[in-house]
Amino acid sequence: MIGLSRGNVKGARISALGVYVPERVLTNDEISQFLDTTDEWITSRTGIRERHIARPDQACSDLATEAARAALVSSGFDPELLDLVIVTTITPDMTFPATASIVAHNIGATRAGAFDLEAGCTGFVYGLAVATAFVAANIYRNVLVVGAEVLSRILDWEDRSTCVLFGDGAGAVLVTPTDNGSIFSFDLGNDGSGAQFLSIPAGGSRQPASHETVKDHLHFTQMNGSKVFKFATRAVVESCEKVLVDAGLAVADVDLFVPHQANIRIIETARKRLGFRKDQVFANLERYGNTSCASIPLCLEEAVTSGRLKKGDTLLMAGFGAGLTWGSCLTRWDL
Ligand code: ACO
């Protein structure tokens, strides 16, 4: 396993935050009406009780646009000042064009470049790293990072081992310059030998769409749950330890740890191994399920609203997902 460390990144901060979740809530009990599962099984194995599901007319760019607008409105930021729009997602509207192109158009970011970034569920941390690098290098001043997913569209609703885990949602942050060095350190990692453990096998250049791929459900998410579980707990712990060392900080210095929200047992295992107290860790997957690239910003918004995350707090974020990828970011919350 390789982890690339980028220590002491200075000069960028998160200066706006916005989220969006579709209204429709799908509970475990509802799923158990059409699938051989129970609320008890799902809750005890994953911690998930319900998730939000997009309307049939909503695609990834629609959710991303709502979250982006929320971030811009909350900070009174003029979209024409955006230099770059990055959308991180595993459920783009289409293979191409990039969902970011559509979102940039929707929000009136007429001067901005736009591209999608795909790093599985670690996409938000990767996107934050790219935005920070652009800003810290003084190439761009105002970069919008949006994590948005309509995972309900890529689930096999006949497969109880995967479809109960995921939900839809979006979150956006604006990354802008600061003199304070608010973002301390990043760690981005990848181990492609585990690519087959979490994927949509068909629909790309390896296995183009055909009658057979549709018949065999190969356009839906397939996952080896136990492999991903073991990988996730190991990667999150190692990555978090690395960014803490890079920044010269200890677990006790972290005010809030926001891990990717895949499974409460993964979060609990990582928490114990890292030595965090329960009150240092934020989790809301009970109500959203795993929203992939949207999970961390959805937590941030709720942590701010509930007073768990305050200006000046030291914040640790960690993601993991398909690739297999992982990534962590240590920052001072400056919003
Ligand atoms: N309801 C009832 N029974 C179920 C369900 C369900 N929804 N799903 C699976 N089962 C059954 C299985 O068929 C199996 O039955 P069997 O013993 O008769 O074969 C039994 O439950 C146990 O299955 P396991 O897979 O061993 O269950 P486990 O406790 O490992 O939990 C889970 C499975 C929840 C998927 C777990 O492995 C996990 O969370 N893995 C990580 C998943 C993850 O986080 N993925 C995404 C991360 S990256 C990203 O975000 C894209």
Tab-separated table of C-alpha atoms and ligand atoms in Angstrom:
chain	number	residue	atom	x	y	z
A	1	MET	CA	0.000	0.000	0.000
A	2	ILE	CA	1.362	3.403	-0.954
A	3	GLY	CA	0.404	6.690	0.635
A	4	LEU	CA	1.667	9.936	-0.802
A	5	SER	CA	2.143	12.519	1.859
A	6	ARG	CA	2.037	16.238	1.198
A	7	GLY	CA	3.035	17.951	4.390
A	8	ASN	CA	2.349	21.488	5.575
A	9	VAL	CA	0.212	22.803	2.749
A	10	LYS	CA	-0.236	26.511	3.382
A	11	GLY	CA	-2.278	29.323	1.980
A	12	ALA	CA	-5.756	27.871	1.414
A	13	ARG	CA	-8.940	27.608	3.462
A	14	ILE	CA	-12.511	26.421	3.118
A	15	SER	CA	-14.467	29.673	2.988
A	16	ALA	CA	-17.981	28.490	2.123
A	17	LEU	CA	-20.068	25.349	2.530
A	18	GLY	CA	-23.400	24.234	1.096
A	19	VAL	CA	-25.321	20.978	0.885
A	20	TYR	CA	-28.386	19.480	-0.733
A	21	VAL	CA	-30.272	16.238	-0.187
A	22	PRO	CA	-33.369	15.146	-2.096
A	23	GLU	CA	-36.604	15.186	-0.083
A	24	ARG	CA	-37.616	11.548	-0.491
A	25	VAL	CA	-36.532	9.386	2.447
A	26	LEU	CA	-36.359	5.624	2.007
A	27	THR	CA	-36.381	3.714	5.304
A	28	ASN	CA	-35.021	0.252	6.018
A	29	ASP	CA	-38.567	-0.922	6.695
A	30	GLU	CA	-39.636	0.167	3.205
A	31	ILE	CA	-36.718	-1.742	1.661
A	32	SER	CA	-37.683	-4.825	3.638
A	33	GLN	CA	-41.047	-4.761	1.874
A	34	PHE	CA	-39.467	-5.604	-1.508
A	35	LEU	CA	-36.209	-7.307	-0.467
A	36	ASP	CA	-35.291	-10.174	1.884
A	37	THR	CA	-33.825	-7.961	4.605
A	38	THR	CA	-34.823	-6.321	7.894
A	39	ASP	CA	-34.341	-3.001	9.639
A	40	GLU	CA	-32.636	-4.944	12.422
A	41	TRP	CA	-30.040	-6.500	10.055
A	42	ILE	CA	-29.242	-3.248	8.267
A	43	THR	CA	-29.068	-1.153	11.431
A	44	SER	CA	-26.937	-3.594	13.413
A	45	ARG	CA	-24.499	-4.342	10.538
A	46	THR	CA	-24.178	-0.821	9.123
A	47	GLY	CA	-25.723	1.803	11.426
A	48	ILE	CA	-27.933	2.995	8.555
A	49	ARG	CA	-31.679	3.553	9.181
A	50	GLU	CA	-32.708	5.588	6.152
A	51	ARG	CA	-31.330	7.346	3.090
A	52	HIS	CA	-32.453	10.085	0.688
A	53	ILE	CA	-33.364	9.178	-2.882
A	54	ALA	CA	-33.343	11.589	-5.830
A	55	ARG	CA	-36.511	12.239	-7.853
A	56	PRO	CA	-36.611	10.499	-11.239
A	57	ASP	CA	-35.986	13.833	-12.987
A	58	GLN	CA	-32.885	14.639	-10.892
A	59	ALA	CA	-29.384	13.741	-12.086
A	60	CYS	CA	-26.011	14.310	-10.429
A	61	SER	CA	-25.614	17.827	-11.844
A	62	ASP	CA	-28.987	18.852	-10.378
A	63	LEU	CA	-27.972	17.870	-6.859
A	64	ALA	CA	-24.501	19.365	-7.358
A	65	THR	CA	-25.995	22.633	-8.610
A	66	GLU	CA	-28.221	22.938	-5.527
A	67	ALA	CA	-25.274	22.361	-3.180
A	68	ALA	CA	-23.036	24.753	-5.131
A	69	ARG	CA	-25.710	27.472	-5.056
A	70	ALA	CA	-26.163	26.947	-1.309
A	71	ALA	CA	-22.418	27.464	-0.762
A	72	LEU	CA	-22.350	30.588	-2.936
A	73	VAL	CA	-25.481	32.103	-1.380
A	74	SER	CA	-24.336	31.405	2.196
A	75	SER	CA	-21.101	33.300	1.572
A	76	GLY	CA	-22.497	35.927	-0.815
A	77	PHE	CA	-19.898	34.841	-3.369
A	78	ASP	CA	-20.261	35.962	-6.996
A	79	PRO	CA	-20.057	32.853	-9.249
A	80	GLU	CA	-18.371	34.904	-11.963
A	81	LEU	CA	-15.326	35.117	-9.690
A	82	LEU	CA	-14.884	31.330	-9.672
A	83	ASP	CA	-11.728	30.180	-11.453
A	84	LEU	CA	-12.394	26.460	-11.369
A	85	VAL	CA	-15.296	24.093	-10.690
A	86	ILE	CA	-14.417	20.507	-9.733
A	87	VAL	CA	-17.168	17.926	-9.371
A	88	THR	CA	-16.149	14.723	-7.623
A	89	THR	CA	-18.556	11.870	-8.281
A	90	ILE	CA	-18.920	8.233	-9.283
A	91	THR	CA	-22.396	8.919	-10.693
A	92	PRO	CA	-21.883	11.612	-13.358
A	93	ASP	CA	-24.855	12.625	-15.524
A	94	MET	CA	-23.141	10.961	-18.493
A	95	THR	CA	-19.761	9.443	-19.307
A	96	PHE	CA	-19.056	12.747	-21.011
A	97	PRO	CA	-19.292	15.723	-20.973
A	98	ALA	CA	-18.093	16.298	-17.433
A	99	THR	CA	-20.836	16.964	-14.906
A	100	ALA	CA	-18.727	19.928	-13.750
A	101	SER	CA	-19.259	21.596	-17.146
A	102	ILE	CA	-23.030	21.456	-16.624
A	103	VAL	CA	-22.813	22.622	-13.003
A	104	ALA	CA	-20.528	25.560	-13.891
A	105	HIS	CA	-23.046	26.620	-16.543
A	106	ASN	CA	-26.000	26.218	-14.153
A	107	ILE	CA	-24.484	28.413	-11.447
A	108	GLY	CA	-23.186	31.096	-13.824
A	109	ALA	CA	-19.474	30.370	-13.359
A	110	THR	CA	-18.784	31.839	-16.785
A	111	ARG	CA	-15.053	32.428	-16.249
A	112	ALA	CA	-14.288	29.053	-14.670
A	113	GLY	CA	-12.627	25.953	-16.020
A	114	ALA	CA	-14.445	22.767	-15.087
A	115	PHE	CA	-13.670	19.079	-14.799
A	116	ASP	CA	-14.802	15.945	-12.991
A	117	LEU	CA	-12.527	14.092	-10.606
A	118	GLU	CA	-13.079	10.387	-10.018
A	119	ALA	CA	-11.402	8.704	-7.071
A	120	GLY	CA	-14.233	6.518	-5.781
A	121	CYS	CA	-15.692	7.630	-2.488
A	122	THR	CA	-12.408	9.392	-1.687
A	123	GLY	CA	-13.258	11.936	-4.383
A	124	PHE	CA	-14.066	14.768	-1.990
A	125	VAL	CA	-10.695	14.583	-0.213
A	126	TYR	CA	-8.892	14.296	-3.569
A	127	GLY	CA	-10.872	17.284	-4.887
A	128	LEU	CA	-10.020	19.309	-1.824
A	129	ALA	CA	-6.341	18.458	-2.309
A	130	VAL	CA	-6.408	19.554	-5.967
A	131	ALA	CA	-8.219	22.789	-5.112
A	132	THR	CA	-5.794	23.514	-2.295
A	133	ALA	CA	-2.813	22.906	-4.575
A	134	PHE	CA	-4.165	25.343	-7.199
A	135	VAL	CA	-4.804	28.015	-4.580
A	136	ALA	CA	-1.608	27.464	-2.577
A	137	ALA	CA	0.434	27.617	-5.799
A	138	ASN	CA	-1.266	30.942	-6.562
A	139	ILE	CA	-2.540	29.635	-9.908
A	140	TYR	CA	-6.211	30.148	-9.019
A	141	ARG	CA	-7.887	32.090	-6.206
A	142	ASN	CA	-11.400	30.663	-6.084
A	143	VAL	CA	-12.027	26.953	-6.577
A	144	LEU	CA	-15.375	25.258	-5.971
A	145	VAL	CA	-15.299	21.557	-5.057
A	146	VAL	CA	-18.620	19.701	-5.236
A	147	GLY	CA	-19.116	16.108	-4.117
A	148	ALA	CA	-22.403	14.874	-5.562
A	149	GLU	CA	-23.965	11.457	-6.013
A	150	VAL	CA	-27.127	9.808	-7.270
A	151	LEU	CA	-26.039	6.364	-6.172
A	152	SER	CA	-29.623	5.052	-6.232
A	153	ARG	CA	-29.242	4.868	-10.043
A	154	ILE	CA	-26.245	2.517	-9.988
A	155	LEU	CA	-27.548	0.070	-7.397
A	156	ASP	CA	-28.942	-3.358	-8.081
A	157	TRP	CA	-32.157	-3.117	-6.088
A	158	GLU	CA	-32.351	-6.921	-6.128
A	159	ASP	CA	-28.980	-7.232	-4.354
A	160	ARG	CA	-29.529	-6.856	-0.610
A	161	SER	CA	-25.793	-6.863	0.128
A	162	THR	CA	-25.212	-3.547	-1.654
A	163	CYS	CA	-28.400	-1.548	-2.225
A	164	VAL	CA	-29.138	-1.040	1.470
A	165	LEU	CA	-25.837	0.776	1.990
A	166	PHE	CA	-26.086	3.858	-0.200
A	167	GLY	CA	-27.989	7.128	-0.609
A	168	ASP	CA	-28.102	10.317	-2.683
A	169	GLY	CA	-26.858	13.807	-1.792
A	170	ALA	CA	-24.416	16.617	-2.519
A	171	GLY	CA	-22.077	19.006	-0.732
A	172	ALA	CA	-19.915	21.879	-1.942
A	173	VAL	CA	-17.020	23.874	-0.523
A	174	LEU	CA	-15.258	26.969	-1.784
A	175	VAL	CA	-11.462	26.963	-1.426
A	176	THR	CA	-9.832	30.409	-1.348
A	177	PRO	CA	-6.490	31.958	-0.277
A	178	THR	CA	-5.582	32.793	3.309
A	179	ASP	CA	-2.482	34.020	5.105
A	180	ASN	CA	-3.035	31.633	7.993
A	181	GLY	CA	-2.208	28.301	6.409
A	182	SER	CA	-5.513	26.783	7.426
A	183	ILE	CA	-5.008	23.474	5.634
A	184	PHE	CA	-2.119	21.678	7.330
A	185	SER	CA	-1.540	18.430	5.502
A	186	PHE	CA	-2.915	15.872	3.030
A	187	ASP	CA	-2.352	12.216	2.421
A	188	LEU	CA	-3.625	10.683	-0.835
A	189	GLY	CA	-3.229	6.973	-1.539
A	190	ASN	CA	-4.149	4.260	-4.010
A	191	ASP	CA	-3.864	0.483	-4.326
A	192	GLY	CA	-5.164	-0.587	-7.737
A	193	SER	CA	-4.634	-4.273	-6.967
A	194	GLY	CA	-7.995	-4.012	-5.200
A	195	ALA	CA	-9.838	-2.456	-8.143
A	196	GLN	CA	-12.075	-5.508	-8.603
A	197	PHE	CA	-13.397	-5.357	-5.035
A	198	LEU	CA	-15.651	-2.365	-5.712
A	199	SER	CA	-16.753	-1.499	-9.228
A	200	ILE	CA	-19.375	-1.253	-11.948
A	201	PRO	CA	-17.920	-3.868	-14.286
A	202	ALA	CA	-19.589	-2.877	-17.574
A	203	GLY	CA	-20.369	0.242	-19.547
A	204	GLY	CA	-16.780	1.387	-20.030
A	205	SER	CA	-14.189	0.452	-22.642
A	206	ARG	CA	-13.395	-2.876	-20.938
A	207	GLN	CA	-16.920	-4.278	-21.199
A	208	PRO	CA	-19.091	-2.021	-23.368
A	209	ALA	CA	-22.842	-2.126	-22.891
A	210	SER	CA	-24.550	-5.088	-24.551
A	211	HIS	CA	-27.702	-7.123	-24.052
A	212	GLU	CA	-25.612	-9.574	-21.996
A	213	THR	CA	-24.160	-6.920	-19.662
A	214	VAL	CA	-27.635	-5.579	-18.984
A	215	LYS	CA	-29.071	-9.064	-18.468
A	216	ASP	CA	-26.239	-9.924	-16.057
A	217	HIS	CA	-26.691	-6.720	-13.976
A	218	LEU	CA	-23.127	-5.625	-14.788
A	219	HIS	CA	-24.054	-1.931	-14.913
A	220	PHE	CA	-24.687	-1.900	-11.175
A	221	THR	CA	-22.354	-1.592	-8.199
A	222	GLN	CA	-20.613	-4.809	-7.219
A	223	MET	CA	-18.683	-5.069	-3.996
A	224	ASN	CA	-16.744	-7.546	-1.919
A	225	GLY	CA	-17.954	-6.181	1.411
A	226	SER	CA	-15.499	-7.902	3.719
A	227	LYS	CA	-12.432	-7.006	1.591
A	228	VAL	CA	-13.551	-3.373	1.482
A	229	PHE	CA	-14.230	-3.425	5.209
A	230	LYS	CA	-10.735	-4.676	6.073
A	231	PHE	CA	-9.060	-2.323	3.608
A	232	ALA	CA	-11.035	0.684	4.873
A	233	THR	CA	-10.183	0.263	8.535
A	234	ARG	CA	-6.473	-0.206	7.761
A	235	ALA	CA	-6.229	2.643	5.233
A	236	VAL	CA	-8.099	5.198	7.338
A	237	VAL	CA	-5.938	4.547	10.390
A	238	GLU	CA	-2.627	4.666	8.490
A	239	SER	CA	-3.607	7.742	6.518
A	240	CYS	CA	-4.815	9.679	9.551
A	241	GLU	CA	-1.650	8.831	11.465
A	242	LYS	CA	0.395	10.109	8.514
A	243	VAL	CA	-1.285	13.522	8.259
A	244	LEU	CA	-1.040	13.982	12.018
A	245	VAL	CA	2.686	13.248	11.953
A	246	ASP	CA	3.143	15.578	8.943
A	247	ALA	CA	1.441	18.394	10.826
A	248	GLY	CA	3.199	17.649	14.109
A	249	LEU	CA	-0.128	17.067	15.869
A	250	ALA	CA	-1.560	14.283	18.026
A	251	VAL	CA	-5.004	12.666	18.205
A	252	ALA	CA	-5.676	14.740	21.333
A	253	ASP	CA	-5.192	17.948	19.304
A	254	VAL	CA	-8.049	17.078	16.919
A	255	ASP	CA	-11.367	18.682	17.826
A	256	LEU	CA	-13.423	16.760	15.268
A	257	PHE	CA	-12.748	13.694	13.136
A	258	VAL	CA	-15.058	13.373	10.107
A	259	PRO	CA	-14.561	10.031	8.352
A	260	HIS	CA	-16.303	8.936	5.154
A	261	GLN	CA	-19.692	7.556	6.144
A	262	ALA	CA	-19.830	3.982	4.831
A	263	ASN	CA	-20.495	1.831	7.872
A	264	ILE	CA	-20.644	2.702	11.585
A	265	ARG	CA	-18.549	-0.392	12.353
A	266	ILE	CA	-15.746	0.871	10.083
A	267	ILE	CA	-15.925	4.247	11.841
A	268	GLU	CA	-15.938	2.621	15.294
A	269	THR	CA	-13.009	0.339	14.463
A	270	ALA	CA	-10.961	3.260	13.097
A	271	ARG	CA	-11.913	5.419	16.085
A	272	LYS	CA	-10.697	2.830	18.578
A	273	ARG	CA	-7.476	2.076	16.697
A	274	LEU	CA	-6.633	5.760	16.388
A	275	GLY	CA	-7.518	6.415	20.026
A	276	PHE	CA	-10.265	9.013	19.527
A	277	ARG	CA	-12.912	9.563	22.177
A	278	LYS	CA	-16.470	9.070	20.917
A	279	ASP	CA	-17.234	12.792	21.192
A	280	GLN	CA	-14.338	13.597	18.809
A	281	VAL	CA	-15.924	11.649	15.937
A	282	PHE	CA	-18.830	12.780	13.764
A	283	ALA	CA	-21.265	10.373	12.126
A	284	ASN	CA	-24.633	10.942	10.451
A	285	LEU	CA	-24.867	7.887	8.167
A	286	GLU	CA	-27.868	6.746	10.189
A	287	ARG	CA	-29.985	9.204	8.151
A	288	TYR	CA	-28.101	9.343	4.826
A	289	GLY	CA	-26.417	5.998	4.242
A	290	ASN	CA	-23.200	6.087	2.254
A	291	THR	CA	-23.357	9.088	-0.076
A	292	SER	CA	-19.832	8.531	-1.416
A	293	CYS	CA	-18.284	11.874	-2.452
A	294	ALA	CA	-21.006	13.827	-0.643
A	295	SER	CA	-20.620	12.181	2.759
A	296	ILE	CA	-17.910	14.398	4.247
A	297	PRO	CA	-19.425	17.781	3.271
A	298	LEU	CA	-22.836	16.559	4.492
A	299	CYS	CA	-21.197	15.871	7.861
A	300	LEU	CA	-19.420	19.234	7.886
A	301	GLU	CA	-22.677	21.114	7.361
A	302	GLU	CA	-24.401	19.233	10.152
A	303	ALA	CA	-21.412	19.582	12.469
A	304	VAL	CA	-21.377	23.352	11.950
A	305	THR	CA	-25.148	23.702	12.352
A	306	SER	CA	-25.159	21.647	15.560
A	307	GLY	CA	-22.180	23.544	17.023
A	308	ARG	CA	-19.869	20.502	16.975
A	309	LEU	CA	-17.503	22.279	14.542
A	310	LYS	CA	-16.497	25.857	15.293
A	311	LYS	CA	-14.137	28.406	13.797
A	312	GLY	CA	-10.593	27.641	14.915
A	313	ASP	CA	-11.236	23.927	15.512
A	314	THR	CA	-8.717	21.383	14.249
A	315	LEU	CA	-10.557	19.112	11.806
A	316	LEU	CA	-9.443	15.751	10.439
A	317	MET	CA	-11.255	14.324	7.394
A	318	ALA	CA	-10.648	10.857	5.955
A	319	GLY	CA	-12.067	9.119	2.904
A	320	PHE	CA	-11.747	5.683	1.287
A	321	GLY	CA	-13.357	3.915	-1.603
A	322	ALA	CA	-13.153	2.347	-5.032
A	323	GLY	CA	-9.728	2.196	-6.614
A	324	LEU	CA	-8.956	1.285	-3.937
A	325	THR	CA	-8.244	4.849	-2.885
A	326	TRP	CA	-7.927	6.648	0.409
A	327	GLY	CA	-7.113	10.156	1.555
A	328	SER	CA	-6.949	12.388	4.616
A	329	CYS	CA	-6.843	16.103	5.240
A	330	LEU	CA	-6.007	17.948	8.428
A	331	THR	CA	-7.163	21.543	8.608
A	332	ARG	CA	-8.119	24.386	10.920
A	333	TRP	CA	-11.795	25.155	10.392
A	334	ASP	CA	-11.875	28.792	9.356
A	335	LEU	CA	-15.507	29.495	8.581
B	1	ACO	N1	-30.114	-8.194	4.829
B	1	ACO	C1	-30.052	-9.422	5.373
B	1	ACO	N2	-29.000	-10.251	5.184
B	1	ACO	C2	-27.996	-9.802	4.413
B	1	ACO	C3	-28.001	-8.531	3.821
B	1	ACO	C4	-29.117	-7.713	4.057
B	1	ACO	N3	-29.245	-6.461	3.536
B	1	ACO	N4	-26.858	-8.370	3.114
B	1	ACO	C5	-26.160	-9.499	3.261
B	1	ACO	N5	-26.832	-10.360	4.045
B	1	ACO	C6	-26.452	-11.701	4.453
B	1	ACO	C7	-25.460	-12.347	3.538
B	1	ACO	O1	-26.108	-12.962	2.449
B	1	ACO	C8	-24.815	-13.354	4.458
B	1	ACO	O2	-25.653	-14.493	4.523
B	1	ACO	P1	-25.012	-15.951	4.505
B	1	ACO	O3	-24.145	-16.019	5.742
B	1	ACO	O4	-26.216	-16.824	4.545
B	1	ACO	O5	-24.234	-16.046	3.234
B	1	ACO	C9	-24.842	-12.677	5.809
B	1	ACO	O6	-25.797	-11.621	5.709
B	1	ACO	C10	-23.511	-12.115	6.246
B	1	ACO	O7	-22.952	-11.359	5.185
B	1	ACO	P2	-21.614	-10.612	5.353
B	1	ACO	O8	-21.252	-10.015	4.027
B	1	ACO	O9	-20.608	-11.489	6.044
B	1	ACO	O10	-22.030	-9.466	6.363
B	1	ACO	P3	-21.116	-8.414	7.046
B	1	ACO	O11	-21.361	-8.422	8.497
B	1	ACO	O12	-19.714	-8.491	6.556
B	1	ACO	O13	-21.714	-7.041	6.515
B	1	ACO	C11	-21.421	-5.338	4.869
B	1	ACO	C12	-21.773	-6.790	5.131
B	1	ACO	C13	-22.362	-4.471	5.670
B	1	ACO	C14	-21.603	-5.071	3.394
B	1	ACO	C15	-19.989	-5.087	5.320
B	1	ACO	O14	-19.117	-6.029	4.755
B	1	ACO	C16	-19.516	-3.740	4.941
B	1	ACO	O15	-20.047	-2.747	5.386
B	1	ACO	N6	-18.454	-3.644	4.110
B	1	ACO	C17	-17.911	-2.401	3.676
B	1	ACO	C18	-18.822	-1.832	2.681
B	1	ACO	C19	-18.496	-0.469	2.324
B	1	ACO	O16	-18.296	0.333	3.195
B	1	ACO	N7	-18.473	-0.199	1.046
B	1	ACO	C20	-18.330	1.051	0.491
B	1	ACO	C21	-17.031	1.708	0.829
B	1	ACO	S1	-16.336	2.586	-0.430
B	1	ACO	C22	-17.504	3.499	-1.001
B	1	ACO	O17	-18.057	4.250	-0.242
B	1	ACO	C23	-17.866	3.370	-2.444
